[in-house]
Amino acid sequence: MVDEDVTERARRAFADHGSFERTDDDRYAHVATAFDGEVTVRDAGDGRVGFDVEVRVPMLDDVTADDVAPVVEDGWYETFERRVEDLGGVTAGEHDLDPAVVERNREAVVGVEFADVNERRGVDDAAAVVDYVEGTFVQGLIPGYDYVDPAASLIDRAQGTGESP
């Protein structure tokens, strides 16, 4: 159970952020991305709010119209794992992030946790983690495949802003 003060502080910060919707007393869904991003809030002690962030992205073969050879998908997943390890630089807070990536039900699931005394900075950092995972996914798409949603719309959006996957 989360301390009421911590719950209320986090609730206000998430409500003011705009990229999250509350799904439960202590859970928030990131709604500004094509992927499932969820943040669970906890009392981390000493007035700090704990943030447990989980982001789920589809495996490569699930976003292509073509068949992807298992060896290619394995290489894609290993590269995705390595890239996600570098997410520490995207947060404003001084967090010692240790992301975990696991494959579960045809999804690459990224999990990371941190705590911050400043709940608004913590919410911003949680959003930055979700955005980083989405960007890492797009950067890892392999040219030459015919992509379907959500990858196709992410590629279109990236190309519309002058970037390419």
PDB file of C-alpha atoms in Angstrom:
ATOM      1  CA  MET A   1       0.000   0.000   0.000  1.00  0.00           C
ATOM      2  CA  VAL A   2       1.224   3.474  -0.850  1.00  0.00           C
ATOM      3  CA  ASP A   3       1.357   6.282   1.738  1.00  0.00           C
ATOM      4  CA  GLU A   4      -1.551   8.717   1.180  1.00  0.00           C
ATOM      5  CA  ASP A   5       0.714  11.790   0.940  1.00  0.00           C
ATOM      6  CA  VAL A   6       2.904  10.108  -1.669  1.00  0.00           C
ATOM      7  CA  THR A   7      -0.204   8.890  -3.510  1.00  0.00           C
ATOM      8  CA  GLU A   8      -1.729  12.356  -3.610  1.00  0.00           C
ATOM      9  CA  ARG A   9       1.503  14.038  -4.713  1.00  0.00           C
ATOM     10  CA  ALA A  10       1.974  11.493  -7.493  1.00  0.00           C
ATOM     11  CA  ARG A  11      -1.691  11.701  -8.531  1.00  0.00           C
ATOM     12  CA  ARG A  12      -1.457  15.478  -8.986  1.00  0.00           C
ATOM     13  CA  ALA A  13       1.831  15.223 -10.889  1.00  0.00           C
ATOM     14  CA  PHE A  14       0.472  12.578 -13.269  1.00  0.00           C
ATOM     15  CA  ALA A  15      -2.788  14.510 -13.788  1.00  0.00           C
ATOM     16  CA  ASP A  16      -0.871  17.680 -14.648  1.00  0.00           C
ATOM     17  CA  HIS A  17       1.524  15.911 -17.025  1.00  0.00           C
ATOM     18  CA  GLY A  18      -0.915  15.133 -19.827  1.00  0.00           C
ATOM     19  CA  SER A  19       0.774  11.975 -21.147  1.00  0.00           C
ATOM     20  CA  PHE A  20      -0.692   9.653 -18.528  1.00  0.00           C
ATOM     21  CA  GLU A  21      -4.107   8.353 -17.548  1.00  0.00           C
ATOM     22  CA  ARG A  22      -4.807   6.819 -14.177  1.00  0.00           C
ATOM     23  CA  THR A  23      -5.805   3.157 -14.435  1.00  0.00           C
ATOM     24  CA  ASP A  24      -5.788   2.198 -10.749  1.00  0.00           C
ATOM     25  CA  ASP A  25      -4.996   3.799  -7.393  1.00  0.00           C
ATOM     26  CA  ASP A  26      -1.270   3.589  -7.981  1.00  0.00           C
ATOM     27  CA  ARG A  27      -1.000   2.852 -11.734  1.00  0.00           C
ATOM     28  CA  TYR A  28      -0.808   5.138 -14.717  1.00  0.00           C
ATOM     29  CA  ALA A  29      -0.830   4.339 -18.437  1.00  0.00           C
ATOM     30  CA  HIS A  30       1.324   6.391 -20.795  1.00  0.00           C
ATOM     31  CA  VAL A  31      -1.090   7.372 -23.571  1.00  0.00           C
ATOM     32  CA  ALA A  32       1.235   9.418 -25.780  1.00  0.00           C
ATOM     33  CA  THR A  33       2.967   6.454 -27.402  1.00  0.00           C
ATOM     34  CA  ALA A  34       2.036   3.608 -29.705  1.00  0.00           C
ATOM     35  CA  PHE A  35       3.199   1.084 -27.111  1.00  0.00           C
ATOM     36  CA  ASP A  36       1.957  -0.025 -23.717  1.00  0.00           C
ATOM     37  CA  GLY A  37       3.776   1.965 -21.073  1.00  0.00           C
ATOM     38  CA  GLU A  38       2.700   1.698 -17.460  1.00  0.00           C
ATOM     39  CA  VAL A  39       4.015   3.305 -14.302  1.00  0.00           C
ATOM     40  CA  THR A  40       3.281   1.964 -10.835  1.00  0.00           C
ATOM     41  CA  VAL A  41       3.833   4.354  -7.939  1.00  0.00           C
ATOM     42  CA  ARG A  42       5.087   3.304  -4.520  1.00  0.00           C
ATOM     43  CA  ASP A  43       6.260   4.919  -1.313  1.00  0.00           C
ATOM     44  CA  ALA A  44      10.066   4.742  -1.466  1.00  0.00           C
ATOM     45  CA  GLY A  45      10.545   6.163   2.030  1.00  0.00           C
ATOM     46  CA  ASP A  46      11.956   9.480   3.201  1.00  0.00           C
ATOM     47  CA  GLY A  47       9.286  11.383   1.235  1.00  0.00           C
ATOM     48  CA  ARG A  48      10.427   9.886  -2.052  1.00  0.00           C
ATOM     49  CA  VAL A  49       8.017   8.579  -4.664  1.00  0.00           C
ATOM     50  CA  GLY A  50       8.992   5.283  -6.268  1.00  0.00           C
ATOM     51  CA  PHE A  51       8.317   4.803  -9.965  1.00  0.00           C
ATOM     52  CA  ASP A  52       8.237   1.322 -11.513  1.00  0.00           C
ATOM     53  CA  VAL A  53       8.117   1.770 -15.288  1.00  0.00           C
ATOM     54  CA  GLU A  54       7.260  -1.012 -17.727  1.00  0.00           C
ATOM     55  CA  VAL A  55       7.141  -0.608 -21.506  1.00  0.00           C
ATOM     56  CA  ARG A  56       6.095  -3.381 -23.889  1.00  0.00           C
ATOM     57  CA  VAL A  57       7.036  -3.333 -27.572  1.00  0.00           C
ATOM     58  CA  PRO A  58       6.254  -5.983 -30.191  1.00  0.00           C
ATOM     59  CA  MET A  59       8.889  -8.318 -31.518  1.00  0.00           C
ATOM     60  CA  LEU A  60      10.149  -7.543 -35.013  1.00  0.00           C
ATOM     61  CA  ASP A  61       8.261 -10.348 -36.783  1.00  0.00           C
ATOM     62  CA  ASP A  62       4.972  -9.024 -35.380  1.00  0.00           C
ATOM     63  CA  VAL A  63       5.328  -5.612 -37.068  1.00  0.00           C
ATOM     64  CA  THR A  64       6.296  -6.779 -40.553  1.00  0.00           C
ATOM     65  CA  ALA A  65       4.146  -8.020 -43.408  1.00  0.00           C
ATOM     66  CA  ASP A  66       7.083 -10.271 -44.315  1.00  0.00           C
ATOM     67  CA  ASP A  67       8.422 -13.269 -42.453  1.00  0.00           C
ATOM     68  CA  VAL A  68      11.488 -12.477 -40.376  1.00  0.00           C
ATOM     69  CA  ALA A  69      14.020 -15.274 -39.961  1.00  0.00           C
ATOM     70  CA  PRO A  70      14.507 -16.270 -36.308  1.00  0.00           C
ATOM     71  CA  VAL A  71      18.226 -15.436 -36.484  1.00  0.00           C
ATOM     72  CA  VAL A  72      17.382 -11.907 -37.674  1.00  0.00           C
ATOM     73  CA  GLU A  73      14.821 -11.397 -34.915  1.00  0.00           C
ATOM     74  CA  ASP A  74      17.266 -12.729 -32.315  1.00  0.00           C
ATOM     75  CA  GLY A  75      19.877 -10.229 -33.509  1.00  0.00           C
ATOM     76  CA  TRP A  76      17.313  -7.425 -33.477  1.00  0.00           C
ATOM     77  CA  TYR A  77      16.302  -8.300 -29.905  1.00  0.00           C
ATOM     78  CA  GLU A  78      19.910  -8.447 -28.672  1.00  0.00           C
ATOM     79  CA  THR A  79      20.604  -5.048 -30.233  1.00  0.00           C
ATOM     80  CA  PHE A  80      17.427  -3.608 -28.702  1.00  0.00           C
ATOM     81  CA  GLU A  81      18.520  -4.921 -25.288  1.00  0.00           C
ATOM     82  CA  ARG A  82      21.947  -3.278 -25.588  1.00  0.00           C
ATOM     83  CA  ARG A  83      20.500   0.047 -26.717  1.00  0.00           C
ATOM     84  CA  VAL A  84      17.995   0.147 -23.871  1.00  0.00           C
ATOM     85  CA  GLU A  85      20.843  -0.189 -21.363  1.00  0.00           C
ATOM     86  CA  ASP A  86      21.869   3.377 -22.293  1.00  0.00           C
ATOM     87  CA  LEU A  87      18.645   5.008 -21.118  1.00  0.00           C
ATOM     88  CA  GLY A  88      20.221   6.560 -18.028  1.00  0.00           C
ATOM     89  CA  GLY A  89      21.041   9.788 -19.818  1.00  0.00           C
ATOM     90  CA  VAL A  90      17.424  10.628 -20.656  1.00  0.00           C
ATOM     91  CA  THR A  91      16.274  11.454 -17.133  1.00  0.00           C
ATOM     92  CA  ALA A  92      16.540  14.809 -15.403  1.00  0.00           C
ATOM     93  CA  GLY A  93      16.967  13.217 -11.987  1.00  0.00           C
ATOM     94  CA  GLU A  94      20.150  11.606 -10.746  1.00  0.00           C
ATOM     95  CA  HIS A  95      18.916   8.010 -10.982  1.00  0.00           C
ATOM     96  CA  ASP A  96      21.122   4.947 -11.141  1.00  0.00           C
ATOM     97  CA  LEU A  97      18.963   3.127 -13.676  1.00  0.00           C
ATOM     98  CA  ASP A  98      19.389  -0.576 -14.277  1.00  0.00           C
ATOM     99  CA  PRO A  99      16.862  -1.519 -16.958  1.00  0.00           C
ATOM    100  CA  ALA A 100      15.835  -5.124 -17.478  1.00  0.00           C
ATOM    101  CA  VAL A 101      14.637  -6.426 -20.838  1.00  0.00           C
ATOM    102  CA  VAL A 102      12.826  -9.739 -21.144  1.00  0.00           C
ATOM    103  CA  GLU A 103      10.862 -11.388 -23.919  1.00  0.00           C
ATOM    104  CA  ARG A 104       7.348 -12.265 -22.829  1.00  0.00           C
ATOM    105  CA  ASN A 105       4.389 -13.260 -25.017  1.00  0.00           C
ATOM    106  CA  ARG A 106       6.000 -12.020 -28.246  1.00  0.00           C
ATOM    107  CA  GLU A 107       6.887  -8.675 -26.695  1.00  0.00           C
ATOM    108  CA  ALA A 108      10.134  -7.146 -25.513  1.00  0.00           C
ATOM    109  CA  VAL A 109       9.316  -5.903 -22.020  1.00  0.00           C
ATOM    110  CA  VAL A 110      11.495  -3.159 -20.557  1.00  0.00           C
ATOM    111  CA  GLY A 111      11.355  -2.579 -16.820  1.00  0.00           C
ATOM    112  CA  VAL A 112      13.139   0.016 -14.740  1.00  0.00           C
ATOM    113  CA  GLU A 113      12.574   1.529 -11.322  1.00  0.00           C
ATOM    114  CA  PHE A 114      13.733   4.673  -9.591  1.00  0.00           C
ATOM    115  CA  ALA A 115      12.686   7.043  -6.815  1.00  0.00           C
ATOM    116  CA  ASP A 116      12.604  10.817  -6.562  1.00  0.00           C
ATOM    117  CA  VAL A 117      11.672  13.290  -3.842  1.00  0.00           C
ATOM    118  CA  ASN A 118      10.376  15.574  -6.614  1.00  0.00           C
ATOM    119  CA  GLU A 119       7.282  13.810  -7.935  1.00  0.00           C
ATOM    120  CA  ARG A 120       6.947  16.062 -10.996  1.00  0.00           C
ATOM    121  CA  ARG A 121      10.511  15.388 -12.092  1.00  0.00           C
ATOM    122  CA  GLY A 122       9.858  11.687 -11.458  1.00  0.00           C
ATOM    123  CA  VAL A 123       6.776  11.724 -13.702  1.00  0.00           C
ATOM    124  CA  ASP A 124       8.758  13.568 -16.386  1.00  0.00           C
ATOM    125  CA  ASP A 125      11.514  10.959 -16.070  1.00  0.00           C
ATOM    126  CA  ALA A 126       9.009   8.096 -16.334  1.00  0.00           C
ATOM    127  CA  ALA A 127       7.655   9.649 -19.546  1.00  0.00           C
ATOM    128  CA  ALA A 128      11.213  10.086 -20.831  1.00  0.00           C
ATOM    129  CA  VAL A 129      11.893   6.378 -20.254  1.00  0.00           C
ATOM    130  CA  VAL A 130       8.778   5.396 -22.233  1.00  0.00           C
ATOM    131  CA  ASP A 131       9.698   7.801 -25.041  1.00  0.00           C
ATOM    132  CA  TYR A 132      13.279   6.504 -25.102  1.00  0.00           C
ATOM    133  CA  VAL A 133      12.092   2.908 -25.459  1.00  0.00           C
ATOM    134  CA  GLU A 134       9.794   3.923 -28.320  1.00  0.00           C
ATOM    135  CA  GLY A 135      12.624   5.792 -30.056  1.00  0.00           C
ATOM    136  CA  THR A 136      14.999   2.876 -29.523  1.00  0.00           C
ATOM    137  CA  PHE A 137      12.454   0.547 -31.109  1.00  0.00           C
ATOM    138  CA  VAL A 138      12.098   2.798 -34.168  1.00  0.00           C
ATOM    139  CA  GLN A 139      15.867   3.229 -34.549  1.00  0.00           C
ATOM    140  CA  GLY A 140      16.261  -0.538 -34.496  1.00  0.00           C
ATOM    141  CA  LEU A 141      13.878  -1.248 -37.367  1.00  0.00           C
ATOM    142  CA  ILE A 142      15.701  -2.996 -40.181  1.00  0.00           C
ATOM    143  CA  PRO A 143      15.411  -1.461 -43.679  1.00  0.00           C
ATOM    144  CA  GLY A 144      13.948  -3.603 -46.433  1.00  0.00           C
ATOM    145  CA  TYR A 145      10.911  -4.969 -44.614  1.00  0.00           C
ATOM    146  CA  ASP A 146       7.309  -3.948 -45.260  1.00  0.00           C
ATOM    147  CA  TYR A 147       6.202  -2.738 -41.826  1.00  0.00           C
ATOM    148  CA  VAL A 148       2.667  -2.749 -40.426  1.00  0.00           C
ATOM    149  CA  ASP A 149       1.272  -0.787 -37.492  1.00  0.00           C
ATOM    150  CA  PRO A 150       2.344   0.279 -35.034  1.00  0.00           C
ATOM    151  CA  ALA A 151       5.781   0.372 -36.695  1.00  0.00           C
ATOM    152  CA  ALA A 152       4.453   1.775 -39.998  1.00  0.00           C
ATOM    153  CA  SER A 153       2.836   4.802 -38.351  1.00  0.00           C
ATOM    154  CA  LEU A 154       5.942   5.419 -36.222  1.00  0.00           C
ATOM    155  CA  ILE A 155       8.096   5.389 -39.364  1.00  0.00           C
ATOM    156  CA  ASP A 156       5.689   7.801 -41.077  1.00  0.00           C
ATOM    157  CA  ARG A 157       5.786  10.109 -38.061  1.00  0.00           C
ATOM    158  CA  ALA A 158       9.598  10.001 -37.916  1.00  0.00           C
ATOM    159  CA  GLN A 159       9.899  10.733 -41.631  1.00  0.00           C
ATOM    160  CA  GLY A 160       7.425  13.579 -41.252  1.00  0.00           C
ATOM    161  CA  THR A 161       9.735  15.255 -38.752  1.00  0.00           C
ATOM    162  CA  GLY A 162      12.803  14.821 -40.937  1.00  0.00           C
ATOM    163  CA  GLU A 163      14.159  11.784 -39.128  1.00  0.00           C
ATOM    164  CA  SER A 164      14.494   8.291 -40.494  1.00  0.00           C
ATOM    165  CA  PRO A 165      14.433   4.970 -38.647  1.00  0.00           C
TER     166      PRO A 165
END
